[in-house]
PDB file of C-alpha atoms in Angstrom:
ATOM      1  CA  GLN A   1       0.000   0.000   0.000  1.00 59.00           C
ATOM      2  CA  GLN A   2       2.975   2.261   0.463  1.00 72.00           C
ATOM      3  CA  GLN A   3       4.239   1.766  -3.084  1.00 88.00           C
ATOM      4  CA  VAL A   4       4.214   4.332  -5.826  1.00 95.00           C
ATOM      5  CA  LYS A   5       4.521   2.829  -9.289  1.00 96.00           C
ATOM      6  CA  GLN A   6       6.102   4.842 -12.081  1.00 97.00           C
ATOM      7  CA  SER A   7       6.420   4.271 -15.808  1.00 97.00           C
ATOM      8  CA  PRO A   8       8.173   4.234 -18.141  1.00 97.00           C
ATOM      9  CA  GLN A   9      11.570   3.426 -16.693  1.00 96.00           C
ATOM     10  CA  SER A  10      13.223   5.390 -19.486  1.00 97.00           C
ATOM     11  CA  LEU A  11      11.969   7.707 -22.196  1.00 98.00           C
ATOM     12  CA  ILE A  12      13.519   9.158 -25.315  1.00 98.00           C
ATOM     13  CA  VAL A  13      11.838  12.163 -26.898  1.00 98.00           C
ATOM     14  CA  GLN A  14      12.760  14.451 -29.766  1.00 98.00           C
ATOM     15  CA  LYS A  15      13.285  18.125 -29.078  1.00 98.00           C
ATOM     16  CA  GLY A  16       9.949  19.908 -29.176  1.00 98.00           C
ATOM     17  CA  GLY A  17       7.997  16.770 -28.375  1.00 98.00           C
ATOM     18  CA  ILE A  18       5.815  15.949 -25.372  1.00 98.00           C
ATOM     19  CA  SER A  19       7.212  13.815 -22.557  1.00 98.00           C
ATOM     20  CA  ILE A  20       4.697  11.930 -20.441  1.00 98.00           C
ATOM     21  CA  ILE A  21       5.482  10.071 -17.229  1.00 98.00           C
ATOM     22  CA  ASN A  22       2.842   8.183 -15.297  1.00 98.00           C
ATOM     23  CA  CYS A  23       2.511   7.250 -11.634  1.00 98.00           C
ATOM     24  CA  ALA A  24       0.009   5.278  -9.587  1.00 97.00           C
ATOM     25  CA  TYR A  25      -0.510   4.919  -5.863  1.00 96.00           C
ATOM     26  CA  GLU A  26      -2.625   2.822  -3.526  1.00 93.00           C
ATOM     27  CA  ASN A  27      -2.719   4.599  -0.187  1.00 91.00           C
ATOM     28  CA  THR A  28      -5.646   7.031  -0.135  1.00 90.00           C
ATOM     29  CA  ALA A  29      -4.079   8.802   2.849  1.00 91.00           C
ATOM     30  CA  PHE A  30      -1.636  10.499   0.495  1.00 93.00           C
ATOM     31  CA  ASP A  31      -2.647  14.120   0.064  1.00 92.00           C
ATOM     32  CA  TYR A  32       0.267  15.718  -1.751  1.00 94.00           C
ATOM     33  CA  PHE A  33       1.876  14.609  -4.987  1.00 96.00           C
ATOM     34  CA  PRO A  34       5.171  16.267  -5.945  1.00 96.00           C
ATOM     35  CA  TRP A  35       7.465  15.661  -8.869  1.00 97.00           C
ATOM     36  CA  TYR A  36      11.216  15.952  -8.558  1.00 97.00           C
ATOM     37  CA  GLN A  37      13.855  16.460 -11.240  1.00 97.00           C
ATOM     38  CA  GLN A  38      17.356  15.171 -10.687  1.00 96.00           C
ATOM     39  CA  PHE A  39      20.444  15.867 -12.768  1.00 95.00           C
ATOM     40  CA  PRO A  40      23.525  13.645 -12.464  1.00 90.00           C
ATOM     41  CA  GLY A  41      25.563  14.449  -9.372  1.00 86.00           C
ATOM     42  CA  LYS A  42      22.823  16.631  -7.891  1.00 91.00           C
ATOM     43  CA  GLY A  43      20.086  16.138  -5.355  1.00 94.00           C
ATOM     44  CA  PRO A  44      16.451  15.949  -6.536  1.00 96.00           C
ATOM     45  CA  ALA A  45      14.834  19.352  -6.987  1.00 95.00           C
ATOM     46  CA  LEU A  46      11.134  19.977  -6.470  1.00 94.00           C
ATOM     47  CA  LEU A  47       9.607  20.658  -9.879  1.00 96.00           C
ATOM     48  CA  ILE A  48       5.864  20.889  -9.426  1.00 96.00           C
ATOM     49  CA  ALA A  49       3.274  19.458  -7.030  1.00 95.00           C
ATOM     50  CA  ILE A  50      -0.468  18.946  -6.833  1.00 96.00           C
ATOM     51  CA  ARG A  51      -3.105  18.234  -4.218  1.00 93.00           C
ATOM     52  CA  PRO A  52      -5.982  15.811  -4.868  1.00 92.00           C
ATOM     53  CA  ASP A  53      -8.628  18.541  -4.851  1.00 92.00           C
ATOM     54  CA  VAL A  54      -7.588  19.696  -8.333  1.00 94.00           C
ATOM     55  CA  SER A  55      -7.327  17.684 -11.539  1.00 95.00           C
ATOM     56  CA  GLU A  56      -4.587  19.654 -13.248  1.00 97.00           C
ATOM     57  CA  LYS A  57      -1.809  22.071 -12.439  1.00 97.00           C
ATOM     58  CA  LYS A  58       0.362  23.846 -14.953  1.00 97.00           C
ATOM     59  CA  GLU A  59       3.631  25.686 -14.437  1.00 96.00           C
ATOM     60  CA  GLY A  60       5.290  26.812 -17.617  1.00 97.00           C
ATOM     61  CA  ARG A  61       5.954  23.781 -19.791  1.00 97.00           C
ATOM     62  CA  PHE A  62       5.217  21.360 -16.958  1.00 98.00           C
ATOM     63  CA  THR A  63       1.714  20.051 -16.229  1.00 98.00           C
ATOM     64  CA  ILE A  64       0.478  17.538 -13.669  1.00 97.00           C
ATOM     65  CA  SER A  65      -2.731  15.691 -14.426  1.00 97.00           C
ATOM     66  CA  PHE A  66      -4.396  14.019 -11.467  1.00 97.00           C
ATOM     67  CA  ASN A  67      -7.106  11.354 -11.487  1.00 96.00           C
ATOM     68  CA  LYS A  68      -8.253  10.785  -7.917  1.00 94.00           C
ATOM     69  CA  SER A  69     -10.684   7.964  -8.674  1.00 94.00           C
ATOM     70  CA  ALA A  70      -8.043   5.998 -10.596  1.00 96.00           C
ATOM     71  CA  LYS A  71      -5.328   6.937  -8.083  1.00 96.00           C
ATOM     72  CA  GLN A  72      -3.064   7.996 -10.906  1.00 97.00           C
ATOM     73  CA  PHE A  73      -1.173  11.133 -11.788  1.00 98.00           C
ATOM     74  CA  SER A  74       1.117  12.091 -14.598  1.00 98.00           C
ATOM     75  CA  LEU A  75       3.694  14.669 -15.585  1.00 98.00           C
ATOM     76  CA  HIS A  76       3.575  16.219 -19.032  1.00 98.00           C
ATOM     77  CA  ILE A  77       6.529  18.189 -20.347  1.00 98.00           C
ATOM     78  CA  MET A  78       5.519  20.230 -23.353  1.00 98.00           C
ATOM     79  CA  ASP A  79       8.038  21.375 -25.974  1.00 98.00           C
ATOM     80  CA  SER A  80      10.701  19.135 -24.399  1.00 98.00           C
ATOM     81  CA  GLN A  81      14.241  20.514 -24.543  1.00 98.00           C
ATOM     82  CA  PRO A  82      17.657  18.813 -24.281  1.00 97.00           C
ATOM     83  CA  GLY A  83      18.101  20.623 -20.953  1.00 97.00           C
ATOM     84  CA  ASP A  84      15.143  18.638 -19.614  1.00 98.00           C
ATOM     85  CA  SER A  85      17.200  15.459 -19.867  1.00 98.00           C
ATOM     86  CA  ALA A  86      17.258  14.200 -16.297  1.00 97.00           C
ATOM     87  CA  THR A  87      15.697  11.614 -14.019  1.00 96.00           C
ATOM     88  CA  TYR A  88      12.194  12.393 -12.838  1.00 97.00           C
ATOM     89  CA  PHE A  89      10.685  11.025  -9.639  1.00 97.00           C
ATOM     90  CA  CYS A  90       7.060  11.167  -8.667  1.00 97.00           C
ATOM     91  CA  ALA A  91       6.214  11.004  -4.988  1.00 96.00           C
ATOM     92  CA  ALA A  92       3.206  10.790  -2.730  1.00 95.00           C
ATOM     93  CA  ASN A  93       3.048  11.849   0.855  1.00 91.00           C
ATOM     94  CA  TYR A  94       1.071  12.913   3.854  1.00 85.00           C
ATOM     95  CA  GLY A  95       2.982  15.180   6.162  1.00 84.00           C
ATOM     96  CA  GLN A  96       6.623  14.173   5.968  1.00 84.00           C
ATOM     97  CA  ASN A  97       5.827  10.543   5.069  1.00 85.00           C
ATOM     98  CA  PHE A  98       7.143  10.473   1.518  1.00 89.00           C
ATOM     99  CA  VAL A  99       7.090   7.525  -0.853  1.00 92.00           C
ATOM    100  CA  PHE A 100       8.974   7.894  -4.110  1.00 94.00           C
ATOM    101  CA  GLY A 101       8.527   6.187  -7.434  1.00 95.00           C
ATOM    102  CA  PRO A 102      11.557   4.397  -8.917  1.00 94.00           C
ATOM    103  CA  GLY A 103      12.281   7.200 -11.376  1.00 96.00           C
ATOM    104  CA  THR A 104      12.159   7.788 -15.132  1.00 97.00           C
ATOM    105  CA  ARG A 105      15.267   8.644 -17.068  1.00 96.00           C
ATOM    106  CA  LEU A 106      14.322  11.152 -19.760  1.00 98.00           C
ATOM    107  CA  SER A 107      16.570  11.849 -22.718  1.00 98.00           C
ATOM    108  CA  VAL A 108      15.593  14.649 -25.091  1.00 98.00           C
ATOM    109  CA  LEU A 109      17.393  14.410 -28.417  1.00 97.00           C
ATOM    110  CA  PRO A 110      18.466  17.658 -30.121  1.00 94.00           C
TER     111      PRO A 110
ATOM    112  CA  LYS B   1      17.302  31.523   2.127  1.00 67.00           C
ATOM    113  CA  ALA B   2      20.248  29.214   1.915  1.00 82.00           C
ATOM    114  CA  GLY B   3      19.485  25.710   0.727  1.00 93.00           C
ATOM    115  CA  VAL B   4      20.188  22.398   2.369  1.00 97.00           C
ATOM    116  CA  THR B   5      23.868  21.765   2.923  1.00 97.00           C
ATOM    117  CA  GLN B   6      25.498  18.392   3.325  1.00 98.00           C
ATOM    118  CA  THR B   7      29.042  17.603   4.331  1.00 97.00           C
ATOM    119  CA  PRO B   8      31.212  16.066   3.205  1.00 97.00           C
ATOM    120  CA  ARG B   9      30.259  15.841  -0.452  1.00 97.00           C
ATOM    121  CA  TYR B  10      32.453  12.829  -1.128  1.00 97.00           C
ATOM    122  CA  LEU B  11      33.786  10.144   1.158  1.00 97.00           C
ATOM    123  CA  ILE B  12      35.824   7.001   0.637  1.00 98.00           C
ATOM    124  CA  LYS B  13      35.930   4.413   3.396  1.00 98.00           C
ATOM    125  CA  THR B  14      36.915   0.784   3.728  1.00 98.00           C
ATOM    126  CA  ARG B  15      34.776  -2.111   4.896  1.00 98.00           C
ATOM    127  CA  GLY B  16      34.337  -2.266   8.642  1.00 97.00           C
ATOM    128  CA  GLN B  17      34.867   1.428   9.220  1.00 98.00           C
ATOM    129  CA  GLN B  18      32.184   3.822  10.377  1.00 98.00           C
ATOM    130  CA  VAL B  19      31.132   7.122   8.895  1.00 98.00           C
ATOM    131  CA  THR B  20      29.217  10.217   9.984  1.00 98.00           C
ATOM    132  CA  LEU B  21      27.426  12.467   7.543  1.00 98.00           C
ATOM    133  CA  SER B  22      26.100  15.911   8.351  1.00 98.00           C
ATOM    134  CA  CYS B  23      23.106  17.896   7.143  1.00 98.00           C
ATOM    135  CA  SER B  24      22.069  21.480   7.803  1.00 98.00           C
ATOM    136  CA  PRO B  25      18.436  22.103   6.836  1.00 97.00           C
ATOM    137  CA  ILE B  26      16.897  25.271   5.500  1.00 96.00           C
ATOM    138  CA  SER B  27      16.471  27.871   8.228  1.00 95.00           C
ATOM    139  CA  GLY B  28      13.117  27.420   9.941  1.00 93.00           C
ATOM    140  CA  HIS B  29      12.671  23.806   8.845  1.00 94.00           C
ATOM    141  CA  ARG B  30      12.432  21.405  11.751  1.00 94.00           C
ATOM    142  CA  SER B  31      12.107  18.154   9.846  1.00 95.00           C
ATOM    143  CA  VAL B  32      15.094  16.373   8.382  1.00 97.00           C
ATOM    144  CA  SER B  33      14.801  13.151   6.420  1.00 96.00           C
ATOM    145  CA  TRP B  34      17.577  10.915   5.156  1.00 97.00           C
ATOM    146  CA  TYR B  35      17.505   8.770   2.022  1.00 96.00           C
ATOM    147  CA  GLN B  36      19.858   6.314   0.405  1.00 96.00           C
ATOM    148  CA  GLN B  37      19.974   6.437  -3.378  1.00 95.00           C
ATOM    149  CA  THR B  38      21.473   3.670  -5.469  1.00 92.00           C
ATOM    150  CA  PRO B  39      21.045   2.915  -9.179  1.00 85.00           C
ATOM    151  CA  GLY B  40      19.272  -0.344  -8.472  1.00 76.00           C
ATOM    152  CA  GLN B  41      17.049   0.616  -5.541  1.00 79.00           C
ATOM    153  CA  GLY B  42      16.143   4.230  -6.229  1.00 85.00           C
ATOM    154  CA  LEU B  43      15.387   6.491  -3.275  1.00 91.00           C
ATOM    155  CA  GLN B  44      15.132   4.485  -0.068  1.00 92.00           C
ATOM    156  CA  PHE B  45      13.884   6.214   3.076  1.00 92.00           C
ATOM    157  CA  LEU B  46      16.164   5.857   6.089  1.00 95.00           C
ATOM    158  CA  PHE B  47      14.608   7.965   8.827  1.00 94.00           C
ATOM    159  CA  GLU B  48      13.065  11.313   9.647  1.00 95.00           C
ATOM    160  CA  TYR B  49      13.747  13.575  12.588  1.00 96.00           C
ATOM    161  CA  PHE B  50      11.579  16.361  13.892  1.00 95.00           C
ATOM    162  CA  SER B  51      12.493  18.524  16.857  1.00 94.00           C
ATOM    163  CA  GLU B  52      15.297  16.151  17.874  1.00 95.00           C
ATOM    164  CA  THR B  53      13.027  13.081  17.838  1.00 96.00           C
ATOM    165  CA  GLN B  54      13.025  10.272  15.319  1.00 95.00           C
ATOM    166  CA  ARG B  55       9.527  10.301  13.954  1.00 93.00           C
ATOM    167  CA  ASN B  56       9.717   7.721  11.179  1.00 90.00           C
ATOM    168  CA  LYS B  57      12.111   4.963  10.290  1.00 92.00           C
ATOM    169  CA  GLY B  58      12.626   2.930   7.124  1.00 91.00           C
ATOM    170  CA  ASN B  59      13.678  -0.683   6.755  1.00 90.00           C
ATOM    171  CA  PHE B  60      17.397  -0.426   7.282  1.00 95.00           C
ATOM    172  CA  PRO B  61      19.565  -2.383   9.726  1.00 96.00           C
ATOM    173  CA  GLY B  62      20.567  -0.936  13.066  1.00 96.00           C
ATOM    174  CA  ARG B  63      23.986  -0.052  11.658  1.00 97.00           C
ATOM    175  CA  PHE B  64      22.280   3.044  10.289  1.00 98.00           C
ATOM    176  CA  SER B  65      21.465   5.607  12.927  1.00 97.00           C
ATOM    177  CA  GLY B  66      20.878   9.298  13.151  1.00 97.00           C
ATOM    178  CA  ARG B  67      20.258  12.179  15.419  1.00 97.00           C
ATOM    179  CA  GLN B  68      19.106  15.751  15.313  1.00 98.00           C
ATOM    180  CA  PHE B  69      20.360  18.655  17.344  1.00 97.00           C
ATOM    181  CA  SER B  70      18.466  21.539  18.871  1.00 96.00           C
ATOM    182  CA  ASN B  71      19.403  23.785  15.917  1.00 94.00           C
ATOM    183  CA  SER B  72      17.775  21.192  13.574  1.00 96.00           C
ATOM    184  CA  ARG B  73      21.089  20.102  12.116  1.00 97.00           C
ATOM    185  CA  SER B  74      21.213  16.362  11.699  1.00 98.00           C
ATOM    186  CA  GLU B  75      23.816  13.656  11.455  1.00 98.00           C
ATOM    187  CA  MET B  76      23.578  10.109  10.272  1.00 98.00           C
ATOM    188  CA  ASN B  77      26.026   7.394  11.191  1.00 98.00           C
ATOM    189  CA  VAL B  78      26.755   4.106   9.518  1.00 98.00           C
ATOM    190  CA  SER B  79      28.808   1.636  11.489  1.00 95.00           C
ATOM    191  CA  THR B  80      30.649  -1.440  10.251  1.00 97.00           C
ATOM    192  CA  LEU B  81      30.473  -0.355   6.628  1.00 98.00           C
ATOM    193  CA  GLU B  82      29.724  -2.908   3.941  1.00 97.00           C
ATOM    194  CA  LEU B  83      30.413  -2.718   0.207  1.00 97.00           C
ATOM    195  CA  GLY B  84      26.674  -2.446  -0.377  1.00 95.00           C
ATOM    196  CA  ASP B  85      26.524   0.789   1.590  1.00 97.00           C
ATOM    197  CA  SER B  86      28.129   2.613  -1.325  1.00 97.00           C
ATOM    198  CA  ALA B  87      25.501   5.116  -2.363  1.00 96.00           C
ATOM    199  CA  LEU B  88      24.462   8.725  -2.548  1.00 97.00           C
ATOM    200  CA  TYR B  89      23.056   9.753   0.828  1.00 98.00           C
ATOM    201  CA  LEU B  90      20.534  12.535   0.557  1.00 97.00           C
ATOM    202  CA  CYS B  91      19.206  14.755   3.265  1.00 97.00           C
ATOM    203  CA  ALA B  92      15.870  16.503   2.826  1.00 96.00           C
ATOM    204  CA  SER B  93      14.737  19.516   4.790  1.00 96.00           C
ATOM    205  CA  GLY B  94      11.010  19.570   5.394  1.00 92.00           C
ATOM    206  CA  ILE B  95       8.252  21.941   6.375  1.00 90.00           C
ATOM    207  CA  ALA B  96       4.517  21.162   6.282  1.00 86.00           C
ATOM    208  CA  ASP B  97       4.204  18.715   3.369  1.00 85.00           C
ATOM    209  CA  SER B  98       7.197  19.862   1.321  1.00 90.00           C
ATOM    210  CA  GLN B  99      10.712  18.471   1.177  1.00 93.00           C
ATOM    211  CA  PHE B 100      13.803  20.062  -0.289  1.00 95.00           C
ATOM    212  CA  PHE B 101      16.897  17.991  -0.949  1.00 96.00           C
ATOM    213  CA  GLY B 102      20.531  18.742  -0.423  1.00 97.00           C
ATOM    214  CA  PRO B 103      23.226  17.838  -2.965  1.00 96.00           C
ATOM    215  CA  GLY B 104      24.013  14.567  -1.206  1.00 97.00           C
ATOM    216  CA  THR B 105      27.108  12.851   0.099  1.00 97.00           C
ATOM    217  CA  ARG B 106      28.635  10.269  -2.229  1.00 97.00           C
ATOM    218  CA  LEU B 107      29.945   7.426  -0.081  1.00 97.00           C
ATOM    219  CA  THR B 108      32.209   4.826  -1.616  1.00 97.00           C
ATOM    220  CA  VAL B 109      33.091   1.754   0.436  1.00 98.00           C
ATOM    221  CA  LEU B 110      36.162  -0.166  -0.725  1.00 97.00           C
TER     222      LEU B 110
END
């Protein structure tokens, strides 16, 4: 019940394309769903987050879609750029109880 | 505000030794969480401290321990190091339902 599943494990997208990463959770106690971006040799950085009372949140080229009934959420990166190449982690938490997905390695080809 | 700082950034130890890692959270944050990150296992939760008390603990052996001081700075200790302890150790500073990661300490056990 504490697991967060994430797919795909890796993703290759052409510059300008849309990158989509999907996550699913089981524990309905989770009430905050952040996405983190991690570059090699760096710690994960908070990218965008959503609460279950909204179905979508957009910040620049990054959008989270949230489906509470299906217990799924996804990250969409519009107009993907080579600089977006990184590992992306979804997470789910309540308070400071965080559970992270296994990560998706995104490569954006120039 | 200054971000999360971790020291040292890199560490090389031999099997059987012990190691202490340090984390200074963002000013005003009272929660500090520790994670182990390896290529095969992703982000694994070690423990979380809040106001000098361990509030949550992951599934790691007793060789892994931590503590938090009154100024919220935290240390984690690994005793009797094993080759499998080689990893990036990440500290996350937390407030409410948000976590912000430091750059990590890269531990190599030879």
